Coordinates of C-alpha atoms (C1' of nucleotides) in Angstrom, one line a residue:
Chain A
M1 CA -3.6 0.0 -10.1
P2 CA -3.2 1.8 -13.3
E3 CA -3.7 -0.4 -16.3
L4 CA -3.5 0.4 -20.0
P5 CA -6.3 3.0 -20.2
E6 CA -5.0 5.0 -17.2
V7 CA -1.4 4.9 -18.5
E8 CA -2.6 6.0 -21.9
V9 CA -4.4 8.9 -20.4
V10 CA -1.2 9.9 -18.6
R11 CA 0.8 9.5 -21.9
A12 CA -1.6 11.6 -23.9
G13 CA -1.8 14.3 -21.2
L14 CA 2.0 14.4 -20.9
A15 CA 2.6 14.7 -24.6
P16 CA 2.1 18.4 -25.2
A17 CA 4.1 19.4 -22.2
V18 CA 7.1 17.1 -22.6
D19 CA 7.5 17.0 -26.4
G20 CA 10.3 19.4 -27.2
A21 CA 11.0 20.3 -23.5
T22 CA 14.4 20.3 -22.0
V23 CA 15.2 18.8 -18.6
T24 CA 16.8 21.6 -16.6
A25 CA 17.0 19.9 -13.2
V26 CA 16.5 16.4 -11.7
E27 CA 15.9 15.7 -8.1
V28 CA 15.6 12.2 -6.7
L29 CA 13.9 12.3 -3.4
D30 CA 13.6 8.6 -2.9
E31 CA 16.1 6.3 -4.6
R32 CA 13.7 3.3 -4.3
S33 CA 11.8 4.9 -7.1
L34 CA 14.7 4.1 -9.4
R35 CA 14.4 0.4 -8.9
R36 CA 14.3 -0.3 -12.7
H37 CA 17.3 2.0 -13.3
R38 CA 20.5 0.1 -13.8
G39 CA 22.9 2.3 -12.1
P40 CA 23.1 4.7 -9.2
A41 CA 20.8 7.8 -8.8
E42 CA 23.7 10.1 -9.7
D43 CA 23.9 8.4 -13.1
F44 CA 20.2 8.9 -13.6
V45 CA 20.4 12.5 -12.7
E46 CA 23.5 13.3 -14.8
R47 CA 22.3 11.6 -17.9
L48 CA 18.8 13.1 -17.7
R49 CA 19.9 16.7 -16.9
G50 CA 20.0 18.8 -20.1
A51 CA 18.3 16.2 -22.2
R52 CA 15.7 17.1 -24.7
L53 CA 12.5 15.1 -24.6
R54 CA 10.3 13.8 -27.4
E55 CA 6.7 12.6 -27.5
P56 CA 6.0 9.8 -25.1
S57 CA 5.2 6.3 -26.2
R58 CA 3.5 3.4 -24.4
R59 CA 3.2 -0.4 -24.6
G60 CA 0.9 -2.1 -22.1
K61 CA 1.4 -0.4 -18.8
F62 CA 4.9 0.9 -19.6
L63 CA 5.4 4.5 -20.6
W64 CA 8.6 6.1 -21.9
V65 CA 9.8 9.4 -23.1
P66 CA 12.5 9.2 -25.8
L67 CA 15.5 11.5 -25.4
V68 CA 16.9 13.4 -28.3
P69 CA 20.3 11.8 -28.8
R70 CA 23.2 14.1 -27.7
G71 CA 25.1 15.5 -30.6
A72 CA 22.0 15.3 -32.8
L73 CA 20.8 18.6 -31.6
G74 CA 19.5 20.0 -34.9
A75 CA 15.7 20.5 -34.9
E76 CA 15.7 18.3 -38.0
A77 CA 17.3 15.4 -36.3
P78 CA 15.4 12.2 -36.9
G79 CA 16.4 11.5 -33.3
A80 CA 15.3 8.1 -31.9
E81 CA 16.4 6.3 -35.0
A82 CA 20.0 7.0 -34.1
P83 CA 22.0 4.3 -32.5
G84 CA 22.5 4.6 -28.8
A85 CA 19.1 6.4 -28.3
E86 CA 17.6 6.1 -24.9
A87 CA 14.4 6.9 -23.1
L88 CA 13.1 7.8 -19.7
V89 CA 11.0 4.8 -18.8
V90 CA 8.1 5.1 -16.3
H91 CA 6.0 2.4 -14.7
L92 CA 3.3 3.5 -12.4
G93 CA 3.1 0.2 -10.5
M94 CA 0.2 0.2 -8.1
S95 CA 0.0 3.8 -7.0
G96 CA 2.2 5.9 -9.3
Q97 CA 1.2 9.2 -10.7
V98 CA 2.9 11.6 -13.1
L99 CA 1.8 15.2 -12.3
L100 CA 2.5 18.2 -14.4
R101 CA 2.6 21.3 -12.2
A102 CA 3.5 24.9 -12.2
A103 CA 7.2 25.3 -11.5
D104 CA 6.5 26.8 -8.1
A105 CA 3.5 24.7 -7.1
P106 CA 3.7 22.9 -3.7
R107 CA 4.9 19.3 -3.7
D108 CA 2.8 16.4 -2.8
R109 CA 4.1 14.6 0.3
L110 CA 4.7 11.4 -1.6
T111 CA 6.7 13.0 -4.4
R112 CA 9.7 10.7 -5.2
I113 CA 11.3 12.3 -8.2
V114 CA 11.1 15.8 -9.6
L115 CA 12.0 16.9 -13.1
D116 CA 12.1 20.6 -14.0
L117 CA 11.3 21.2 -17.6
A118 CA 11.7 24.1 -19.9
H119 CA 9.3 24.1 -22.8
P120 CA 9.7 26.4 -25.8
V121 CA 6.0 27.2 -25.8
H122 CA 4.7 26.4 -22.3
G123 CA 7.7 27.8 -20.5
P124 CA 8.8 26.2 -17.2
V125 CA 6.8 23.1 -16.1
R126 CA 7.5 20.7 -13.3
L127 CA 7.0 17.0 -13.7
D128 CA 6.5 15.2 -10.4
F129 CA 6.6 11.4 -10.0
V130 CA 4.4 10.7 -7.0
D131 CA 4.1 7.1 -5.7
Q132 CA 2.7 6.0 -2.4
R133 CA 3.7 2.4 -2.5
I134 CA 6.8 2.6 -4.6
F135 CA 6.0 -0.3 -6.8
G136 CA 6.4 2.0 -9.7
S137 CA 9.6 3.6 -10.9
M138 CA 11.5 5.6 -13.4
A139 CA 14.6 4.6 -15.3
L140 CA 16.9 5.5 -18.2
D141 CA 17.2 2.7 -20.6
A142 CA 18.5 2.0 -24.2
L143 CA 16.0 1.9 -27.0
V144 CA 16.2 -1.3 -29.0
P145 CA 14.3 -2.4 -32.1
T146 CA 11.2 -4.6 -31.7
P147 CA 11.7 -8.2 -32.8
D148 CA 8.4 -8.2 -34.7
E149 CA 6.7 -6.1 -37.3
P150 CA 6.1 -3.2 -37.5
A151 CA 9.6 -2.3 -36.3
E152 CA 9.7 0.3 -33.6
L153 CA 12.1 1.3 -30.9
I154 CA 11.3 0.2 -27.4
P155 CA 13.2 0.3 -24.1
S156 CA 15.2 -2.9 -23.6
Q157 CA 13.5 -3.6 -20.3
V158 CA 10.1 -3.5 -22.1
A159 CA 11.2 -5.6 -25.1
H160 CA 9.9 -8.9 -23.6
I161 CA 6.4 -7.5 -23.2
A162 CA 3.8 -8.4 -25.9
R163 CA 2.0 -5.8 -27.8
D164 CA -1.2 -4.5 -26.2
P165 CA -4.7 -5.1 -27.7
I166 CA -5.0 -1.5 -29.0
D167 CA -1.6 -1.5 -30.7
P168 CA -2.2 -1.5 -34.5
G169 CA 0.6 -4.0 -34.7
F170 CA -1.3 -6.4 -32.4
D171 CA -1.8 -9.7 -34.3
D172 CA -5.1 -11.3 -33.3
G173 CA -4.4 -14.5 -35.0
R174 CA -1.1 -14.9 -33.5
F175 CA -2.5 -14.1 -30.0
L176 CA -5.3 -16.6 -30.3
A177 CA -2.9 -19.3 -31.5
A178 CA -0.5 -18.5 -28.7
L179 CA -3.4 -18.7 -26.2
R180 CA -4.2 -22.2 -27.5
R181 CA -0.6 -23.4 -27.1
R182 CA -0.5 -22.3 -23.5
D183 CA -1.2 -24.9 -20.9
T184 CA -2.7 -22.6 -18.4
T185 CA -6.0 -20.9 -17.3
I186 CA -7.5 -17.9 -18.8
K187 CA -7.2 -15.2 -16.2
R188 CA -3.5 -16.1 -15.7
A189 CA -3.1 -15.8 -19.5
L190 CA -4.8 -12.4 -19.6
L191 CA -2.5 -11.1 -16.8
D192 CA 0.6 -12.5 -18.5
Q193 CA 2.2 -9.4 -20.1
T194 CA 4.4 -11.6 -22.3
L195 CA 1.2 -12.9 -24.0
V196 CA -0.8 -9.7 -24.2
S197 CA 0.1 -6.5 -22.3
G198 CA -1.8 -3.8 -20.6
I199 CA -4.4 -5.9 -18.8
G200 CA -4.4 -5.9 -15.0
N201 CA -6.8 -7.4 -12.4
I202 CA -9.6 -4.9 -12.9
Y203 CA -10.0 -5.2 -16.7
A204 CA -9.3 -8.9 -16.6
D205 CA -12.3 -9.4 -14.3
E206 CA -14.4 -7.0 -16.4
A207 CA -13.6 -8.7 -19.7
L208 CA -14.2 -12.2 -18.3
W209 CA -17.5 -11.1 -16.9
A210 CA -18.5 -9.5 -20.2
A211 CA -17.5 -12.7 -22.1
R212 CA -19.1 -14.9 -19.5
I213 CA -16.0 -16.9 -18.9
H214 CA -14.8 -18.3 -15.5
Y215 CA -11.4 -17.0 -14.5
D216 CA -10.0 -20.5 -14.0
Q217 CA -11.2 -21.9 -17.4
P218 CA -8.3 -23.7 -19.0
T219 CA -7.2 -21.9 -22.1
R220 CA -7.1 -25.2 -24.1
T221 CA -10.9 -25.7 -23.5
L222 CA -11.8 -22.3 -24.9
S223 CA -13.0 -22.5 -28.5
R224 CA -11.6 -20.1 -31.0
P225 CA -14.8 -18.1 -31.2
R226 CA -15.0 -17.9 -27.5
A227 CA -11.4 -16.7 -27.2
A228 CA -12.1 -14.2 -30.0
T229 CA -15.1 -12.9 -28.2
L230 CA -13.0 -12.5 -25.0
L231 CA -10.4 -10.5 -27.0
A232 CA -13.2 -8.3 -28.3
E233 CA -14.5 -7.8 -24.8
V234 CA -11.0 -6.9 -23.6
R235 CA -10.8 -4.3 -26.3
H236 CA -14.3 -3.1 -25.4
V237 CA -13.6 -2.6 -21.7
L238 CA -10.2 -1.0 -22.4
G239 CA -11.7 1.3 -25.1
R240 CA -14.6 2.4 -22.9
A241 CA -12.3 3.2 -19.9
L242 CA -10.0 5.1 -22.3
A243 CA -12.9 7.1 -23.6
E244 CA -14.1 8.0 -20.1
G245 CA -10.6 8.8 -18.8
G246 CA -9.7 10.7 -21.8
T247 CA -12.4 13.3 -21.2
S248 CA -11.4 14.1 -17.6
F249 CA -8.0 15.6 -17.9
D250 CA -7.0 19.1 -18.9
A251 CA -4.4 19.8 -21.4
L252 CA -1.5 21.4 -19.7
Y253 CA -1.7 21.0 -16.0
V254 CA -2.5 17.3 -16.0
N255 CA -3.5 15.8 -12.8
V256 CA -3.9 12.3 -13.7
N257 CA -4.6 10.3 -10.6
G258 CA -4.0 6.6 -10.9
A259 CA -6.5 5.9 -8.1
S260 CA -9.3 8.4 -8.7
G261 CA -8.9 8.0 -12.4
Y262 CA -10.7 4.7 -12.0
F263 CA -13.8 4.4 -13.9
S264 CA -15.5 2.7 -11.0
H265 CA -19.0 3.7 -11.9
S266 CA -18.9 1.5 -14.9
L267 CA -17.5 -1.6 -13.3
N268 CA -19.7 -4.7 -13.5
A269 CA -17.7 -7.2 -11.6
Y270 CA -14.5 -5.8 -10.1
G271 CA -15.0 -4.7 -6.5
Q272 CA -18.7 -5.5 -6.7
A273 CA -18.7 -8.6 -4.3
G274 CA -22.1 -8.9 -2.7
R275 CA -23.7 -6.6 -5.3
P276 CA -26.1 -8.1 -7.8
C277 CA -24.7 -9.1 -11.2
P278 CA -25.9 -6.5 -13.6
R279 CA -26.9 -9.3 -16.0
C280 CA -28.7 -11.8 -13.9
G281 CA -29.1 -10.2 -10.5
R282 CA -27.3 -13.0 -8.6
P283 CA -24.5 -11.8 -6.3
I284 CA -21.0 -11.2 -7.6
V285 CA -18.6 -13.2 -5.5
R286 CA -14.9 -12.7 -4.8
E287 CA -12.4 -15.5 -4.6
Q288 CA -8.6 -15.5 -4.0
F289 CA -6.7 -16.3 -7.1
M290 CA -3.0 -15.7 -7.9
N291 CA -2.7 -13.7 -4.6
R292 CA -5.4 -11.3 -5.7
G293 CA -9.1 -11.0 -5.8
S294 CA -11.2 -12.4 -8.6
H295 CA -14.7 -11.0 -8.9
F296 CA -17.2 -12.9 -11.0
C297 CA -20.8 -14.2 -11.2
R298 CA -21.1 -17.9 -10.4
F299 CA -24.1 -18.2 -12.6
C300 CA -23.0 -16.3 -15.7
Q301 CA -19.4 -17.5 -15.5
R302 CA -19.4 -21.2 -15.0
L303 CA -16.4 -23.5 -15.5
R304 CA -17.1 -25.5 -18.6
T305 CA -16.0 -29.0 -19.1
P306 CA -16.2 -29.7 -22.8
R307 CA -16.7 -33.2 -24.1
Chain B
dC1 C1' 6.9 -24.8 -19.6
dC2 C1' 4.3 -24.1 -15.6
dG3 C1' 2.8 -22.6 -11.1
dG4 C1' 3.6 -21.2 -6.5
dA5 C1' 6.0 -18.5 -3.1
dC6 C1' 8.3 -14.6 -2.2
dT7 C1' 9.8 -9.7 -2.6
dC8 C1' 9.2 -5.0 -3.1
dC9 C1' 5.8 -1.0 -0.2
dT10 C1' 2.5 2.1 2.7
dG11 C1' -2.0 4.3 3.5
dG12 C1' -6.5 3.2 4.6
dT13 C1' -9.5 0.0 6.8
dT14 C1' -10.8 -3.4 10.1
dG15 C1' -10.8 -5.5 14.6
dC16 C1' -10.0 -5.8 19.4
Chain C
dT1 C1' -9.9 6.3 21.4
dG2 C1' -5.6 3.8 20.2
dC3 C1' -3.0 0.7 18.1
dA4 C1' -1.8 -3.4 15.6
dA5 C1' -3.0 -6.5 12.1
dC6 C1' -4.5 -6.8 7.7
dC7 C1' -5.3 -5.7 2.8
dA8 C1' -4.6 -3.9 -2.0
dG9 C1' -1.6 -6.2 -6.2
dG10 C1' 2.2 -5.3 -10.9
dA11 C1' 6.2 -7.4 -12.0
dG12 C1' 10.5 -9.8 -11.3
dT13 C1' 13.0 -13.8 -9.4
dC14 C1' 13.7 -18.2 -7.8
dC15 C1' 12.7 -22.8 -7.1
dG16 C1' 10.4 -27.4 -7.6

DNA sequence: CCGGACTCCTGGTTGC
DNA sequence: TGCAACCAGGAGTCCG
């Protein structure tokens, strides 16, 4: 379940190897991994083959690698600002991994898509998209300007996603106001990628635990200071995970594993059912919510009924 | 606008 | 030991 920190670790690890590289071959081993691609696999292969790649970007859990527009092949080309620019979009889903390998390295059994790259400095590199459960996917998509400031180019299928909390363009005041306007409950809101992106089940539970808020607390009943505290805790857990994950990959042959990349030793609530709450010692419990598990401390995180 | 149900999917774990 | 049922959940869609 890669969330923002894991995806950012992948992005950063990928950057030196893909920026400036050319795609020399594309092999789609399982077309289900092109779920988000609008068009047949042949179209994906043909448009990607020969493309030159730029530095990857990310918003929330979406990652994309802009392509240098065809016909703008000069090294000085500003590239992505040109109309018609597109990008290779990657979503890791539940179990996706992007692995950089030596061109002749053996393939993982669950490899779904293989890109052969030629990099001017690093030479031939292979980029494997590995995904056990195939909730993730790759796609080619047009880059469109963001509706808000600061203006950026973003894949059209990512345009409806809100900025994530570590995006410099994230507007805290706007988020807190939007949260107040929503008639919903807090964990649902944290997981709603159109309100704030990048948070999944793990870091939602962790941030709620840190802020001592019950997952089913109605957003309207959260005072602005409590909501601001929650946002700060969201940033804190994401930042801590990022710092831990960012130290564990090596620069060129990245092996960023979406599962083992989990910073499980630092989890206070998620997956800790039955274990003592690190704050009060009472057991962490797990309840079903939104078809997933919610882990929390009944004592520290009580439903509040104001007034 | 909101929430619930459903879909996609398979490896690891549990239970008989 | 063998096998089947169950579980994990991000995101999109549809429906009431």
